Tab-separated table of C-alpha atoms in Angstrom:
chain	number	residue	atom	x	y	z
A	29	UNK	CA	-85.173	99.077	-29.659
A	30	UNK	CA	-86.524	98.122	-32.866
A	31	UNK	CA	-86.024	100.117	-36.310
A	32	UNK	CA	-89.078	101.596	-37.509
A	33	UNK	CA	-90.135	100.075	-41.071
A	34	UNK	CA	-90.899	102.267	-43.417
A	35	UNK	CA	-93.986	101.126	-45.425
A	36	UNK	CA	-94.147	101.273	-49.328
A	37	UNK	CA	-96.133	104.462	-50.237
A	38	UNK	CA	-98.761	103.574	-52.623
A	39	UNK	CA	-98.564	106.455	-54.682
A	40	UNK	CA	-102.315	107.592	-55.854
A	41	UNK	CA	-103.191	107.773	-59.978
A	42	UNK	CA	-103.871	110.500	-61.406
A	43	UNK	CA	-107.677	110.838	-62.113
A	44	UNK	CA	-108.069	110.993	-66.381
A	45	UNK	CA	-108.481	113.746	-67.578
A	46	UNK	CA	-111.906	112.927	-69.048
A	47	UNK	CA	-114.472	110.333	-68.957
A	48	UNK	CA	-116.692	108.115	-71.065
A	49	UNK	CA	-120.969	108.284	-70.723
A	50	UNK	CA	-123.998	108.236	-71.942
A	51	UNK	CA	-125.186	111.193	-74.484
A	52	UNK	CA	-127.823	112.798	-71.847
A	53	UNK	CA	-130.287	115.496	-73.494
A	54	UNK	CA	-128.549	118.280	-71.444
A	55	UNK	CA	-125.595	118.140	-73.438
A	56	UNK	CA	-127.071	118.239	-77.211
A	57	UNK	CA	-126.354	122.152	-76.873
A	58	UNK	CA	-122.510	121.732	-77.015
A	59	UNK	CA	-122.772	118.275	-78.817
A	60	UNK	CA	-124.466	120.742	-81.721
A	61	UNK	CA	-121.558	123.566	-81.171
A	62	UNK	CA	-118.903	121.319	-81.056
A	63	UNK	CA	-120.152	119.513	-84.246
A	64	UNK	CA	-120.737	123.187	-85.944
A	65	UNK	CA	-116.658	123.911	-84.886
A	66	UNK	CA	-115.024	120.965	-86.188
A	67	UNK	CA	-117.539	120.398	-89.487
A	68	UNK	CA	-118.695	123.670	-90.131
A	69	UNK	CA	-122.184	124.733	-90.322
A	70	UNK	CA	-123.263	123.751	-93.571
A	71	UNK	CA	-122.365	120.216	-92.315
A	72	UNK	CA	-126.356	119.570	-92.469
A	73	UNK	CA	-125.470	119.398	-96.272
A	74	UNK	CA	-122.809	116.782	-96.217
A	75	UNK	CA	-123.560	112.824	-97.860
A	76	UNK	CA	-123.656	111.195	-94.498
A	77	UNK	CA	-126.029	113.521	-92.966
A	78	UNK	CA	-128.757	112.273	-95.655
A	79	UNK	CA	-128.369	109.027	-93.411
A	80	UNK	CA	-129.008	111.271	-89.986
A	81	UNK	CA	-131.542	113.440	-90.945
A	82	UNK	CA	-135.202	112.615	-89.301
A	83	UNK	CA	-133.681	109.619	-87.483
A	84	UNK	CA	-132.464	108.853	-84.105
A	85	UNK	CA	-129.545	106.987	-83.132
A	86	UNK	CA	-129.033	103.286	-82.215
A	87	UNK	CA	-129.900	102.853	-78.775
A	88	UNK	CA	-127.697	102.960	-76.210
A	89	UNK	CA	-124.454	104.085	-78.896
A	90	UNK	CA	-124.641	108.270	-78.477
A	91	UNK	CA	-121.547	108.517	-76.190
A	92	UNK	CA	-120.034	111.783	-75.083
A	93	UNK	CA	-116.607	112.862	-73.226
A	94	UNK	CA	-116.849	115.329	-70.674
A	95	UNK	CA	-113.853	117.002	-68.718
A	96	UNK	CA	-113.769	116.840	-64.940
A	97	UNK	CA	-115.800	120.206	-64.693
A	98	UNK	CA	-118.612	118.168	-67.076
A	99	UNK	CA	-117.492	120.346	-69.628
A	100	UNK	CA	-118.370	118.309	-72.973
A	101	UNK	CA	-115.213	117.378	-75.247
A	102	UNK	CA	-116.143	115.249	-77.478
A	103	UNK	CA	-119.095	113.170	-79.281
A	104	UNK	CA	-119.977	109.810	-81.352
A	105	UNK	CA	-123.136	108.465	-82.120
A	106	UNK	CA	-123.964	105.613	-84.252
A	107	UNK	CA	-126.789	104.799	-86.351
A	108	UNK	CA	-129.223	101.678	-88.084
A	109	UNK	CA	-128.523	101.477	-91.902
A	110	UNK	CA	-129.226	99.125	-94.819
A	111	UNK	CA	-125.805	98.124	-96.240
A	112	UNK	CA	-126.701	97.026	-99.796
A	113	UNK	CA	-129.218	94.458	-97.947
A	114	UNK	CA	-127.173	93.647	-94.824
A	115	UNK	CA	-128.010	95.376	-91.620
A	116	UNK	CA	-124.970	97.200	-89.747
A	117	UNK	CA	-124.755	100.607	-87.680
A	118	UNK	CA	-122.780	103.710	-89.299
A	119	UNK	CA	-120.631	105.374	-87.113
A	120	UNK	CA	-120.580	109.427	-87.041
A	121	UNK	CA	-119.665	111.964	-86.912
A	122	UNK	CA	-117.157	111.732	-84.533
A	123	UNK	CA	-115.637	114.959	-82.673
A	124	UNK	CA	-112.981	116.090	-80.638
A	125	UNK	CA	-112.432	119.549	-78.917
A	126	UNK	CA	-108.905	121.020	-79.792
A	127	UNK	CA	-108.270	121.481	-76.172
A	128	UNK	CA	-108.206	117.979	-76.217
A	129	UNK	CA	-105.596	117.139	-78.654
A	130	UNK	CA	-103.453	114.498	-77.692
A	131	UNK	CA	-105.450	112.930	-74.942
A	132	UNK	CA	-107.125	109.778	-77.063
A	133	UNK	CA	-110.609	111.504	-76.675
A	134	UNK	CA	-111.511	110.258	-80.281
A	135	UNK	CA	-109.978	106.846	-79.485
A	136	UNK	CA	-111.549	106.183	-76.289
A	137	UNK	CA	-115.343	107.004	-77.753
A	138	UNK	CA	-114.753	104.859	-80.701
A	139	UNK	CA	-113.336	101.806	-78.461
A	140	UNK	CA	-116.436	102.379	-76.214
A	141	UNK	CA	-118.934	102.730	-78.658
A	142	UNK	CA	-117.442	99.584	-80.757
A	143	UNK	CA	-117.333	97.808	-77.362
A	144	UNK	CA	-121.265	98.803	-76.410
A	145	UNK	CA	-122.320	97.771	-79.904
A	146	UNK	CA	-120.797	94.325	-79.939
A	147	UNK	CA	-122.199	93.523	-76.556
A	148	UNK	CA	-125.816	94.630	-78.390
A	149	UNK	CA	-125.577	92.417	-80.963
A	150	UNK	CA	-124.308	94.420	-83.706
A	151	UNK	CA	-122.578	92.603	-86.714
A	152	UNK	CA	-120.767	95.437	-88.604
A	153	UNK	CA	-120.200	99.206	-88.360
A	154	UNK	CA	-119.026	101.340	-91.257
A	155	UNK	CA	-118.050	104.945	-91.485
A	156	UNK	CA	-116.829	107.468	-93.797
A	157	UNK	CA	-113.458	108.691	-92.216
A	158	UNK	CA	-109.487	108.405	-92.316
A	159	UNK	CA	-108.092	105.381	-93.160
A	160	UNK	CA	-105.047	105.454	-91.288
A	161	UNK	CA	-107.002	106.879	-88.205
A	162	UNK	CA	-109.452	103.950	-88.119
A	163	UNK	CA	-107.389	101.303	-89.086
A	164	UNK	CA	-106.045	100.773	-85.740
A	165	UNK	CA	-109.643	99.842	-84.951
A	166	UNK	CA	-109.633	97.155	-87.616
A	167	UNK	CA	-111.661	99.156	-90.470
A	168	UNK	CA	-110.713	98.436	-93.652
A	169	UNK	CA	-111.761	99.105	-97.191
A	170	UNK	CA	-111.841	95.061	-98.052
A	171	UNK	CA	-115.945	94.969	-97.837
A	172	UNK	CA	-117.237	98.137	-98.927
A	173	UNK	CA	-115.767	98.002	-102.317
A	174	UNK	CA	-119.017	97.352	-103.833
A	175	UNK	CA	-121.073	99.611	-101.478
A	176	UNK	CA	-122.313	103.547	-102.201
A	177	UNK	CA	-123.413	106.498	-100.244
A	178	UNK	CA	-126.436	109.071	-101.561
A	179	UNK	CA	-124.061	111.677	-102.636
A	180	UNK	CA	-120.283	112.752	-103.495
A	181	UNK	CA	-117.791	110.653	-101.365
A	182	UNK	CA	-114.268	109.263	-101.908
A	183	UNK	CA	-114.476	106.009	-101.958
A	184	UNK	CA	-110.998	105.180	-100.168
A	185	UNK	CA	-112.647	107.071	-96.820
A	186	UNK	CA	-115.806	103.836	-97.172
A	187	UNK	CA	-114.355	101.827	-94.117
A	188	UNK	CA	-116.256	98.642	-92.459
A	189	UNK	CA	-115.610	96.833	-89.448
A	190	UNK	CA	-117.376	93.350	-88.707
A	191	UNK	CA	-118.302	92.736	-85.317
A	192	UNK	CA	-119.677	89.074	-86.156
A	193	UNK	CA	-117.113	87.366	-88.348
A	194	UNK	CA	-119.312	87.343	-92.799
A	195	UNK	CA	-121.315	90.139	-91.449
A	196	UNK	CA	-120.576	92.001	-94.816
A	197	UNK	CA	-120.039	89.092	-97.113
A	198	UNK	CA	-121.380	89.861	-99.827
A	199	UNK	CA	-122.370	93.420	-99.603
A	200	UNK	CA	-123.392	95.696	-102.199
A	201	UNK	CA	-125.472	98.841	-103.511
A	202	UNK	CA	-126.779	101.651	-101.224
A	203	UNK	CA	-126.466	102.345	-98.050
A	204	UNK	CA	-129.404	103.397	-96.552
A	205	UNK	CA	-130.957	104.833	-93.136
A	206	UNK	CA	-133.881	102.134	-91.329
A	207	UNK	CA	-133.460	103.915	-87.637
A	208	UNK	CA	-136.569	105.111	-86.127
A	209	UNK	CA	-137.955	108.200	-87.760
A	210	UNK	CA	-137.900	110.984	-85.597
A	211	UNK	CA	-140.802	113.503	-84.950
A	212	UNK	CA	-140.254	116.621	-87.873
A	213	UNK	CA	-140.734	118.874	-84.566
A	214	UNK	CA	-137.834	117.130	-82.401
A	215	UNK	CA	-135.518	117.121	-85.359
A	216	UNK	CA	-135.940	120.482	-86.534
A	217	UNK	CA	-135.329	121.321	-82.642
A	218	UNK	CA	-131.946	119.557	-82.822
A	219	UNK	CA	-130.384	121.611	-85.647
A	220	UNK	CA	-131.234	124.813	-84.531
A	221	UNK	CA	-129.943	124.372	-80.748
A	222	UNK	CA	-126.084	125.726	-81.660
A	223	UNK	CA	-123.909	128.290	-80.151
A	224	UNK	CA	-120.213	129.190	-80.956
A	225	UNK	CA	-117.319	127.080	-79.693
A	226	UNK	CA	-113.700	126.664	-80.494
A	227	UNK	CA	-111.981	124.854	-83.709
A	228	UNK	CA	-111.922	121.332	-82.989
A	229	UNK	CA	-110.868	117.917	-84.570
A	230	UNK	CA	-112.936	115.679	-86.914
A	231	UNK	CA	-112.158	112.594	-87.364
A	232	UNK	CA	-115.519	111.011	-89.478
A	233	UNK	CA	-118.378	112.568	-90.739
């Protein structure tokens, strides 16, 4: 009589804990809470939000993370500037839930959204954010030396990333907003759709 074999069981991953998508308009409700937890809600008043307000983002780069139960857990959208006369996307804000600590939420949308705007045609993206945090990106402080923001901002937290290799030789002066202009209506709409949620975790305005 022959021995039964046992066969190898392929053990099954574990589905992750959250996934990666396109911004859809039912979520801008918790997109606006969860932006009102982890920036507070004067954040309307802040130097990169002069560069939001009345504009939409770049198309196809407002990501969101959303738990199994489609619970939203995180945001990142990105958006057209002027970067002292070169054209690149600035990234923000970025958001995490604090539920979420320690599962690479914040990671994951900037890796996506870095990913999405390459494959677009996108030469450089800058933010205002943590230097450590972002450097494991590849932002970097070496090209925005010479570059400003309409308001108050520390200038170590200036970070670019080129996508195409000179895409900020050279650049200098304002930064400036050149998305399409919303409708007053539609963006007025946006800032008052907001309800309470818990504390969560910047990471770039």
């Amino acid at each position: 009589m022959t021995a039964k074999r046992n066969d190898p069981v392929a053990f099954i991953r574990k589905a992750a804990p959250f996934a990666i998508r396109a911004e859809r308009a039912s979520d801008v409700v918790a997109r606006e809470a969860l932006l009102d937890a982890c920036f507070g809600e004067d954040r309307h008043t802040r130097t990169c939000q002069r560069l939001r307000d009345g504009r939409a983002p770049a198309q196809g780069l407002s990501l969101a993370a959303v738990r199994q139960d489609g619970r939203l857990v995180g945001t990142v959208r990105l958006w057209h500037v002027r970067a002292g006369g070169r054209s690149a996307l600035m990234l923000g804000p970025l958001a995490v839930d604090d539920d979420c600590r320690g599962l690479s939420v914040g990671a994951a949308l900037v890796r996506r959204a870095l990913a999405v705007a390459k494959t677009r045609g996108h030469g450089a993206v800058i933010l205002l954010g943590d230097a450590p945090y972002y450097a494991r990106f590849g932002f970097t402080a070496a090209k925005t030396g010479e570059l400003s923001l309409p308001g108050a901002f520390a200038r170590e937290r200036l970070l670019g990333l080129e996508l195409v290799e000179g895409a900020l030789d050279g650049a200098w002066g304002m930064i400036a907003p050149t998305g399409a202009a919303l409708p007053e209506s539609k963006a007025t709409r946006t800032r008052s759709r907001t309800r309470k949620a818990p504390l969560a975790v910047p990471h770039a305005a």
